[in-house]
GROMACS .gro file of C-alpha atoms in nm:
model
  119
    1LEU     CA    1   1.270   0.983  -0.266
    2ARG     CA    2   1.133   1.300  -0.113
    3PHE     CA    3   1.053   1.453  -0.455
    4PRO     CA    4   0.883   1.288  -0.757
    5GLU     CA    5   1.091   1.436  -1.039
    6PRO     CA    6   1.375   1.178  -1.039
    7SER     CA    7   1.134   0.883  -1.056
    8ILE     CA    8   0.927   1.050  -1.330
    9ALA     CA    9   1.245   1.119  -1.529
   10LEU     CA   10   1.358   0.757  -1.489
   11ARG     CA   11   1.017   0.634  -1.604
   12ARG     CA   12   1.038   0.856  -1.914
   13GLN     CA   13   1.374   0.691  -1.988
   14GLY     CA   14   1.209   0.348  -1.980
   15ALA     CA   15   1.264   0.232  -1.621
   16HIS     CA   16   1.061  -0.064  -1.500
   17ILE     CA   17   1.222  -0.084  -1.155
   18ILE     CA   18   1.341   0.211  -0.948
   19THR     CA   19   1.564   0.155  -0.647
   20TYR     CA   20   1.600   0.369  -0.337
   21PRO     CA   21   1.878   0.286  -0.090
   22SER     CA   22   1.824   0.480   0.231
   23ALA     CA   23   1.885   0.540   0.597
   24PHE     CA   24   1.571   0.726   0.709
   25THR     CA   25   1.570   0.820   1.076
   26VAL     CA   26   1.312   0.643   1.291
   27GLY     CA   27   1.090   0.954   1.321
   28THR     CA   28   1.075   1.045   0.953
   29GLY     CA   29   1.069   0.679   0.852
   30ARG     CA   30   0.765   0.607   1.063
   31ALA     CA   31   0.585   0.914   0.926
   32HIS     CA   32   0.688   0.916   0.559
   33TRP     CA   33   0.873   0.605   0.438
   34SER     CA   34   0.584   0.388   0.321
   35ALA     CA   35   0.377   0.678   0.187
   36LEU     CA   36   0.665   0.815  -0.022
   37LEU     CA   37   0.760   0.476  -0.165
   38ARG     CA   38   0.402   0.400  -0.262
   39ALA     CA   39   0.364   0.747  -0.416
   40ARG     CA   40   0.681   0.707  -0.624
   41ALA     CA   41   0.563   0.366  -0.750
   42ILE     CA   42   0.219   0.498  -0.844
   43GLU     CA   43   0.349   0.820  -1.003
   44SER     CA   44   0.607   0.638  -1.215
   45GLN     CA   45   0.400   0.323  -1.273
   46SER     CA   46   0.715   0.128  -1.190
   47TYR     CA   47   0.821  -0.123  -0.931
   48VAL     CA   48   1.004   0.033  -0.639
   49VAL     CA   49   1.269  -0.164  -0.453
   50ALA     CA   50   1.387   0.019  -0.142
   51ALA     CA   51   1.675  -0.113   0.067
   52ALA     CA   52   1.682   0.054   0.407
   53GLN     CA   53   1.943   0.046   0.679
   54VAL     CA   54   1.809  -0.053   1.019
   55GLY     CA   55   1.920  -0.008   1.376
   56SER     CA   56   2.150   0.215   1.574
   57HIS     CA   57   2.454   0.368   1.405
   58ASN     CA   58   2.576   0.552   1.714
   59GLU     CA   59   2.435   0.713   2.029
   60LYS     CA   60   2.258   0.985   1.830
   61ARG     CA   61   2.136   0.812   1.515
   62ALA     CA   62   1.921   0.510   1.439
   63SER     CA   63   1.772   0.410   1.104
   64TYR     CA   64   1.411   0.305   1.057
   65GLY     CA   65   1.460   0.001   0.835
   66HIS     CA   66   1.149  -0.147   0.671
   67SER     CA   67   1.302  -0.231   0.333
   68MET     CA   68   1.019  -0.266   0.082
   69ILE     CA   69   0.913  -0.378  -0.261
   70VAL     CA   70   0.614  -0.185  -0.401
   71SER     CA   71   0.414  -0.262  -0.716
   72PRO     CA   72   0.330  -0.002  -0.983
   73TRP     CA   73  -0.023  -0.001  -0.840
   74GLY     CA   74   0.114   0.098  -0.498
   75ASP     CA   75   0.069  -0.238  -0.326
   76ILE     CA   76   0.337  -0.334  -0.074
   77MET     CA   77   0.460  -0.670  -0.203
   78ALA     CA   78   0.724  -0.730   0.064
   79GLU     CA   79   0.841  -0.547   0.375
   80LEU     CA   80   1.114  -0.625   0.622
   81GLY     CA   81   1.101  -0.522   0.985
   82GLY     CA   82   1.247  -0.233   1.175
   83GLU     CA   83   1.449  -0.436   1.422
   84LYS     CA   84   1.815  -0.516   1.369
   85LYS     CA   85   1.871  -0.893   1.345
   86ASP     CA   86   2.181  -1.104   1.394
   87GLU     CA   87   2.150  -1.226   1.035
   88PRO     CA   88   2.074  -1.023   0.720
   89GLU     CA   89   1.717  -1.034   0.589
   90VAL     CA   90   1.611  -1.057   0.226
   91ALA     CA   91   1.281  -0.943   0.073
   92VAL     CA   92   1.156  -1.118  -0.240
   93GLY     CA   93   0.883  -1.011  -0.478
   94GLU     CA   94   0.772  -1.122  -0.823
   95ILE     CA   95   0.813  -0.859  -1.094
   96ASP     CA   96   0.526  -0.893  -1.342
   97LEU     CA   97   0.610  -0.679  -1.644
   98GLU     CA   98   0.285  -0.771  -1.822
   99SER     CA   99   0.083  -0.635  -1.530
  100MET     CA  100   0.295  -0.319  -1.526
  101GLU     CA  101   0.243  -0.267  -1.900
  102LYS     CA  102  -0.133  -0.315  -1.855
  103ILE     CA  103  -0.137  -0.040  -1.591
  104ARG     CA  104   0.069   0.188  -1.815
  105LYS     CA  105  -0.159   0.126  -2.113
  106GLU     CA  106  -0.487   0.170  -1.924
  107MET     CA  107  -0.373   0.478  -1.725
  108PRO     CA  108  -0.117   0.661  -1.940
  109LEU     CA  109   0.094   0.925  -1.768
  110LEU     CA  110   0.010   1.249  -1.942
  111ARG     CA  111   0.191   1.551  -1.802
  112ARG     CA  112   0.049   1.897  -1.871
  113THR     CA  113   0.357   2.058  -2.020
  114ASP     CA  114   0.161   2.382  -2.069
  115VAL     CA  115   0.153   2.411  -1.689
  116TYR     CA  116   0.447   2.199  -1.567
  117PRO     CA  117   0.793   2.176  -1.721
  118GLU     CA  118   0.895   1.865  -1.912
  119ILE     CA  119   1.101   1.629  -1.696
   0.00000   0.00000   0.00000
């Protein structure tokens, strides 16, 4: 998630949905989680589904939570909270492949391979 190359490579292989399971700490989650997920969705023009552990694991580690579904345009379609619940939570979002294809057609991803390596 931290770097764009895996999502760009998956997109080049035909991915429509990219998943990111994670356990971000509370500090880095609060600062980077949403921004990175939205960036990966926009850069790959794919849906991003990110399942995130939440709550305390032990005395020294707690995970941020905030599982998300992000559209290829970068819109947050669904987001769960950052508090551990007694029951599991489920996020639901509608995947619109026609809308995704429209974005891909109107804003094609063209990588400058004379400057950057092919991924």
